[in-house]
JSON list of C-alpha atoms and ligand atoms in Angstrom, two decimals:
[
{"chain": "W", "resi": 1, "resn": "MET", "atom": "CA", "xyz": [-0.05, 0.03, 0.02]},
{"chain": "W", "resi": 2, "resn": "ASN", "atom": "CA", "xyz": [1.19, 3.59, -0.75]},
{"chain": "W", "resi": 3, "resn": "ASN", "atom": "CA", "xyz": [1.57, 5.63, 2.43]},
{"chain": "W", "resi": 4, "resn": "THR", "atom": "CA", "xyz": [2.51, 8.94, 0.73]},
{"chain": "W", "resi": 5, "resn": "PRO", "atom": "CA", "xyz": [-0.17, 11.31, 1.50]},
{"chain": "W", "resi": 6, "resn": "THR", "atom": "CA", "xyz": [-1.96, 13.07, -1.42]},
{"chain": "W", "resi": 7, "resn": "ILE", "atom": "CA", "xyz": [-3.20, 16.66, -1.39]},
{"chain": "W", "resi": 8, "resn": "VAL", "atom": "CA", "xyz": [-5.24, 17.86, -4.33]},
{"chain": "W", "resi": 9, "resn": "GLY", "atom": "CA", "xyz": [-5.04, 21.58, -4.79]},
{"chain": "W", "resi": 10, "resn": "PHE", "atom": "CA", "xyz": [-7.48, 23.49, -6.97]},
{"chain": "W", "resi": 11, "resn": "LEU", "atom": "CA", "xyz": [-5.74, 26.73, -7.90]},
{"chain": "W", "resi": 12, "resn": "CYS", "atom": "CA", "xyz": [-7.11, 29.76, -9.67]},
{"chain": "W", "resi": 13, "resn": "ASN", "atom": "CA", "xyz": [-5.13, 30.69, -12.59]},
{"chain": "W", "resi": 14, "resn": "TRP", "atom": "CA", "xyz": [-4.91, 34.37, -11.80]},
{"chain": "W", "resi": 15, "resn": "CYS", "atom": "CA", "xyz": [-3.78, 34.34, -8.21]},
{"chain": "W", "resi": 16, "resn": "SER", "atom": "CA", "xyz": [-3.05, 31.21, -6.40]},
{"chain": "W", "resi": 17, "resn": "TYR", "atom": "CA", "xyz": [-1.39, 29.35, -9.41]},
{"chain": "W", "resi": 18, "resn": "ALA", "atom": "CA", "xyz": [0.67, 32.36, -9.93]},
{"chain": "W", "resi": 19, "resn": "ALA", "atom": "CA", "xyz": [1.55, 32.40, -6.15]},
{"chain": "W", "resi": 20, "resn": "ALA", "atom": "CA", "xyz": [2.42, 28.66, -6.75]},
{"chain": "W", "resi": 21, "resn": "ASP", "atom": "CA", "xyz": [4.78, 29.66, -9.61]},
{"chain": "W", "resi": 22, "resn": "LEU", "atom": "CA", "xyz": [6.35, 32.49, -7.47]},
{"chain": "W", "resi": 23, "resn": "ALA", "atom": "CA", "xyz": [6.94, 30.18, -4.65]},
{"chain": "W", "resi": 24, "resn": "GLY", "atom": "CA", "xyz": [8.72, 27.74, -7.13]},
{"chain": "W", "resi": 25, "resn": "ASN", "atom": "CA", "xyz": [10.87, 30.55, -8.60]},
{"chain": "W", "resi": 26, "resn": "ASN", "atom": "CA", "xyz": [11.82, 31.57, -5.13]},
{"chain": "W", "resi": 27, "resn": "LYS", "atom": "CA", "xyz": [12.65, 28.08, -4.30]},
{"chain": "W", "resi": 28, "resn": "LEU", "atom": "CA", "xyz": [10.35, 28.14, -1.27]},
{"chain": "W", "resi": 29, "resn": "PRO", "atom": "CA", "xyz": [9.28, 24.78, 0.22]},
{"chain": "W", "resi": 30, "resn": "VAL", "atom": "CA", "xyz": [6.07, 23.34, -1.02]},
{"chain": "W", "resi": 31, "resn": "PRO", "atom": "CA", "xyz": [4.71, 19.71, -0.33]},
{"chain": "W", "resi": 32, "resn": "SER", "atom": "CA", "xyz": [5.92, 17.43, -2.92]},
{"chain": "W", "resi": 33, "resn": "PHE", "atom": "CA", "xyz": [2.67, 15.49, -2.74]},
{"chain": "W", "resi": 34, "resn": "LEU", "atom": "CA", "xyz": [0.54, 18.44, -3.66]},
{"chain": "W", "resi": 35, "resn": "LYS", "atom": "CA", "xyz": [-1.08, 17.70, -6.97]},
{"chain": "W", "resi": 36, "resn": "THR", "atom": "CA", "xyz": [-2.23, 21.05, -8.53]},
{"chain": "W", "resi": 37, "resn": "ILE", "atom": "CA", "xyz": [-5.23, 21.56, -10.69]},
{"chain": "W", "resi": 38, "resn": "ARG", "atom": "CA", "xyz": [-5.24, 24.94, -12.51]},
{"chain": "W", "resi": 39, "resn": "VAL", "atom": "CA", "xyz": [-8.78, 26.37, -12.88]},
{"chain": "W", "resi": 40, "resn": "MET", "atom": "CA", "xyz": [-9.52, 29.72, -14.39]},
{"chain": "W", "resi": 41, "resn": "CYS", "atom": "CA", "xyz": [-11.40, 30.93, -11.28]},
{"chain": "W", "resi": 42, "resn": "SER", "atom": "CA", "xyz": [-12.19, 29.43, -7.90]},
{"chain": "W", "resi": 43, "resn": "SER", "atom": "CA", "xyz": [-15.81, 29.50, -8.95]},
{"chain": "W", "resi": 44, "resn": "ARG", "atom": "CA", "xyz": [-15.05, 26.92, -11.47]},
{"chain": "W", "resi": 45, "resn": "VAL", "atom": "CA", "xyz": [-14.50, 24.34, -8.69]},
{"chain": "W", "resi": 46, "resn": "ASP", "atom": "CA", "xyz": [-17.74, 22.41, -8.33]},
{"chain": "W", "resi": 47, "resn": "PRO", "atom": "CA", "xyz": [-17.95, 20.87, -4.82]},
{"chain": "W", "resi": 48, "resn": "VAL", "atom": "CA", "xyz": [-18.38, 17.56, -6.45]},
{"chain": "W", "resi": 49, "resn": "PHE", "atom": "CA", "xyz": [-14.71, 17.99, -7.70]},
{"chain": "W", "resi": 50, "resn": "MET", "atom": "CA", "xyz": [-13.55, 18.41, -4.26]},
{"chain": "W", "resi": 51, "resn": "LEU", "atom": "CA", "xyz": [-15.67, 15.56, -2.82]},
{"chain": "W", "resi": 52, "resn": "GLY", "atom": "CA", "xyz": [-14.65, 13.37, -5.63]},
{"chain": "W", "resi": 53, "resn": "ALA", "atom": "CA", "xyz": [-11.08, 13.79, -4.91]},
{"chain": "W", "resi": 54, "resn": "TYR", "atom": "CA", "xyz": [-11.61, 12.78, -1.37]},
{"chain": "W", "resi": 55, "resn": "LEU", "atom": "CA", "xyz": [-13.97, 9.93, -2.08]},
{"chain": "W", "resi": 56, "resn": "ARG", "atom": "CA", "xyz": [-11.15, 8.71, -4.45]},
{"chain": "W", "resi": 57, "resn": "GLY", "atom": "CA", "xyz": [-8.60, 8.66, -1.73]},
{"chain": "W", "resi": 58, "resn": "ALA", "atom": "CA", "xyz": [-6.94, 12.15, -1.47]},
{"chain": "W", "resi": 59, "resn": "ASP", "atom": "CA", "xyz": [-5.87, 12.95, 2.14]},
{"chain": "W", "resi": 60, "resn": "GLY", "atom": "CA", "xyz": [-6.64, 16.57, 1.80]},
{"chain": "W", "resi": 61, "resn": "VAL", "atom": "CA", "xyz": [-8.19, 18.96, -0.65]},
{"chain": "W", "resi": 62, "resn": "LEU", "atom": "CA", "xyz": [-7.26, 22.57, -1.04]},
{"chain": "W", "resi": 63, "resn": "MET", "atom": "CA", "xyz": [-9.16, 25.24, -3.03]},
{"chain": "W", "resi": 64, "resn": "ALA", "atom": "CA", "xyz": [-7.14, 28.47, -3.41]},
{"chain": "W", "resi": 65, "resn": "GLY", "atom": "CA", "xyz": [-8.25, 31.71, -5.18]},
{"chain": "W", "resi": 66, "resn": "CYS", "atom": "CA", "xyz": [-7.92, 35.42, -5.31]},
{"chain": "W", "resi": 67, "resn": "HIS", "atom": "CA", "xyz": [-8.66, 37.45, -2.11]},
{"chain": "W", "resi": 68, "resn": "PRO", "atom": "CA", "xyz": [-12.26, 38.55, -1.82]},
{"chain": "W", "resi": 69, "resn": "GLY", "atom": "CA", "xyz": [-12.61, 41.72, -3.93]},
{"chain": "W", "resi": 70, "resn": "ASP", "atom": "CA", "xyz": [-9.80, 40.74, -6.26]},
{"chain": "W", "resi": 71, "resn": "CYS", "atom": "CA", "xyz": [-11.32, 37.99, -8.35]},
{"chain": "W", "resi": 72, "resn": "HIS", "atom": "CA", "xyz": [-10.40, 38.36, -12.08]},
{"chain": "W", "resi": 73, "resn": "TYR", "atom": "CA", "xyz": [-14.10, 37.81, -12.87]},
{"chain": "W", "resi": 74, "resn": "GLN", "atom": "CA", "xyz": [-15.12, 40.09, -9.96]},
{"chain": "W", "resi": 75, "resn": "THR", "atom": "CA", "xyz": [-17.41, 37.94, -8.02]},
{"chain": "W", "resi": 76, "resn": "GLY", "atom": "CA", "xyz": [-16.32, 34.30, -8.65]},
{"chain": "W", "resi": 77, "resn": "ASN", "atom": "CA", "xyz": [-14.65, 33.81, -5.32]},
{"chain": "W", "resi": 78, "resn": "TYR", "atom": "CA", "xyz": [-17.82, 34.83, -3.51]},
{"chain": "W", "resi": 79, "resn": "TYR", "atom": "CA", "xyz": [-19.56, 32.08, -5.14]},
{"chain": "W", "resi": 80, "resn": "ALA", "atom": "CA", "xyz": [-16.77, 29.69, -4.45]},
{"chain": "W", "resi": 81, "resn": "ARG", "atom": "CA", "xyz": [-16.81, 30.73, -0.85]},
{"chain": "W", "resi": 82, "resn": "ARG", "atom": "CA", "xyz": [-20.59, 29.89, -0.53]},
{"chain": "W", "resi": 83, "resn": "ARG", "atom": "CA", "xyz": [-20.23, 26.58, -2.27]},
{"chain": "W", "resi": 84, "resn": "PHE", "atom": "CA", "xyz": [-17.35, 25.68, -0.04]},
{"chain": "W", "resi": 85, "resn": "ALA", "atom": "CA", "xyz": [-19.39, 26.38, 2.91]},
{"chain": "W", "resi": 86, "resn": "LEU", "atom": "CA", "xyz": [-22.32, 24.28, 1.54]},
{"chain": "W", "resi": 87, "resn": "MET", "atom": "CA", "xyz": [-19.87, 21.44, 0.76]},
{"chain": "W", "resi": 88, "resn": "HIS", "atom": "CA", "xyz": [-18.56, 21.67, 4.32]},
{"chain": "W", "resi": 89, "resn": "LYS", "atom": "CA", "xyz": [-22.21, 21.11, 5.54]},
{"chain": "W", "resi": 90, "resn": "ILE", "atom": "CA", "xyz": [-22.46, 18.18, 3.28]},
{"chain": "W", "resi": 91, "resn": "VAL", "atom": "CA", "xyz": [-19.32, 16.54, 4.44]},
{"chain": "W", "resi": 92, "resn": "GLU", "atom": "CA", "xyz": [-20.43, 16.93, 8.20]},
{"chain": "W", "resi": 93, "resn": "THR", "atom": "CA", "xyz": [-23.83, 15.54, 7.32]},
{"chain": "W", "resi": 94, "resn": "PHE", "atom": "CA", "xyz": [-22.21, 12.50, 5.80]},
{"chain": "W", "resi": 95, "resn": "ASN", "atom": "CA", "xyz": [-20.03, 12.10, 8.73]},
{"chain": "W", "resi": 96, "resn": "LEU", "atom": "CA", "xyz": [-16.76, 12.58, 6.61]},
{"chain": "W", "resi": 97, "resn": "ASP", "atom": "CA", "xyz": [-13.88, 14.67, 7.98]},
{"chain": "W", "resi": 98, "resn": "PRO", "atom": "CA", "xyz": [-14.27, 18.33, 7.20]},
{"chain": "W", "resi": 99, "resn": "GLU", "atom": "CA", "xyz": [-10.77, 18.94, 8.40]},
{"chain": "W", "resi": 100, "resn": "ARG", "atom": "CA", "xyz": [-9.49, 17.49, 5.33]},
{"chain": "W", "resi": 101, "resn": "PHE", "atom": "CA", "xyz": [-10.90, 20.36, 3.18]},
{"chain": "W", "resi": 102, "resn": "ARG", "atom": "CA", "xyz": [-9.60, 23.83, 3.12]},
{"chain": "W", "resi": 103, "resn": "LEU", "atom": "CA", "xyz": [-10.22, 27.14, 1.40]},
{"chain": "W", "resi": 104, "resn": "SER", "atom": "CA", "xyz": [-7.64, 29.74, 1.12]},
{"chain": "W", "resi": 105, "resn": "TRP", "atom": "CA", "xyz": [-7.05, 33.09, -0.45]},
{"chain": "W", "resi": 106, "resn": "ILE", "atom": "CA", "xyz": [-3.62, 33.53, -1.92]},
{"chain": "W", "resi": 107, "resn": "SER", "atom": "CA", "xyz": [-2.68, 36.35, -4.31]},
{"chain": "W", "resi": 108, "resn": "ALA", "atom": "CA", "xyz": [-0.09, 36.22, -7.12]},
{"chain": "W", "resi": 109, "resn": "SER", "atom": "CA", "xyz": [2.42, 38.15, -5.16]},
{"chain": "W", "resi": 110, "resn": "GLU", "atom": "CA", "xyz": [2.11, 35.82, -2.12]},
{"chain": "W", "resi": 111, "resn": "GLY", "atom": "CA", "xyz": [4.46, 33.04, -3.01]},
{"chain": "W", "resi": 112, "resn": "GLN", "atom": "CA", "xyz": [5.59, 33.06, 0.76]},
{"chain": "W", "resi": 113, "resn": "ARG", "atom": "CA", "xyz": [1.92, 32.67, 1.86]},
{"chain": "W", "resi": 114, "resn": "PHE", "atom": "CA", "xyz": [1.41, 29.81, -0.75]},
{"chain": "W", "resi": 115, "resn": "SER", "atom": "CA", "xyz": [4.19, 28.02, 0.87]},
{"chain": "W", "resi": 116, "resn": "GLN", "atom": "CA", "xyz": [3.09, 28.60, 4.21]},
{"chain": "W", "resi": 117, "resn": "VAL", "atom": "CA", "xyz": [-0.55, 27.68, 3.71]},
{"chain": "W", "resi": 118, "resn": "THR", "atom": "CA", "xyz": [0.27, 24.42, 1.78]},
{"chain": "W", "resi": 119, "resn": "ASN", "atom": "CA", "xyz": [2.94, 23.29, 4.42]},
{"chain": "W", "resi": 120, "resn": "GLU", "atom": "CA", "xyz": [0.54, 23.97, 7.23]},
{"chain": "W", "resi": 121, "resn": "PHE", "atom": "CA", "xyz": [-2.19, 22.03, 5.58]},
{"chain": "W", "resi": 122, "resn": "ALA", "atom": "CA", "xyz": [0.21, 19.22, 4.73]},
{"chain": "W", "resi": 123, "resn": "GLU", "atom": "CA", "xyz": [1.28, 19.09, 8.33]},
{"chain": "W", "resi": 124, "resn": "HIS", "atom": "CA", "xyz": [-2.47, 19.05, 9.53]},
{"chain": "W", "resi": 125, "resn": "VAL", "atom": "CA", "xyz": [-3.34, 16.30, 7.00]},
{"chain": "W", "resi": 126, "resn": "ASN", "atom": "CA", "xyz": [-0.47, 14.20, 8.10]},
{"chain": "W", "resi": 127, "resn": "LYS", "atom": "CA", "xyz": [-1.61, 14.56, 11.69]},
{"chain": "W", "resi": 128, "resn": "GLN", "atom": "CA", "xyz": [-5.09, 13.21, 10.60]},
{"chain": "W", "resi": 129, "resn": "GLY", "atom": "CA", "xyz": [-3.51, 10.36, 9.16]},
{"chain": "W", "resi": 130, "resn": "PRO", "atom": "CA", "xyz": [-4.37, 8.49, 5.84]},
{"chain": "W", "resi": 131, "resn": "ASN", "atom": "CA", "xyz": [-7.81, 9.07, 4.28]},
{"chain": "W", "resi": 132, "resn": "PRO", "atom": "CA", "xyz": [-9.82, 6.06, 5.65]},
{"chain": "W", "resi": 133, "resn": "LEU", "atom": "CA", "xyz": [-11.42, 5.83, 2.21]},
{"chain": "W", "resi": 134, "resn": "LYS", "atom": "CA", "xyz": [-8.04, 5.01, 0.76]},
{"chain": "W", "resi": 135, "resn": "THR", "atom": "CA", "xyz": [-8.23, 1.33, 1.87]},
{"chain": "W", "resi": 136, "resn": "LYS", "atom": "CA", "xyz": [-11.88, 1.08, 1.38]},
{"chain": "W", "resi": 137, "resn": "PRO", "atom": "CA", "xyz": [-12.86, 3.33, -1.56]},
{"chain": "W", "resi": 138, "resn": "PHE", "atom": "CA", "xyz": [-16.19, 4.86, -1.62]},
{"chain": "W", "resi": 139, "resn": "VAL", "atom": "CA", "xyz": [-16.01, 5.15, -5.30]},
{"chain": "W", "resi": 140, "resn": "GLU", "atom": "CA", "xyz": [-14.18, 2.67, -7.63]},
{"chain": "V", "resi": 201, "resn": "FES", "atom": "FE1", "xyz": [-9.09, 33.88, -8.95]},
{"chain": "V", "resi": 201, "resn": "FES", "atom": "FE2", "xyz": [-11.66, 34.15, -9.55]},
{"chain": "V", "resi": 201, "resn": "FES", "atom": "S1", "xyz": [-10.08, 34.49, -10.69]},
{"chain": "V", "resi": 201, "resn": "FES", "atom": "S2", "xyz": [-10.77, 33.48, -7.64]}
]
């Protein structure tokens, strides 16, 4: 069995993905097991994507976008924030682990913050242990 944790990160193109690039260019530490998925805006992230990643065995799922008020599409991250809150309720209702999901706002100039957020989340996910659905998948 593979014990390497997996974090799936949905990053908006205009801010958080650029911050990830900046972190890389500045050689800041980022968890090697973070799998990034670039989306044009955090509003593109359907909660089903996040739940799907978890149900398929991801140990943690991160969604990151522009700070409120800075979305490239003006209000996309407000929709994303509401959807994330709704998804959290669903996760709690199904007695899954809400601590494995995180939403963060990281602007393009915040490479340092990207490094900090991803490392803190990775540490948190590691403390939680492996996703219990990894050994007994909910979805094949
Ligand atoms: Fe970044 Fe909308 S473009 S959150």
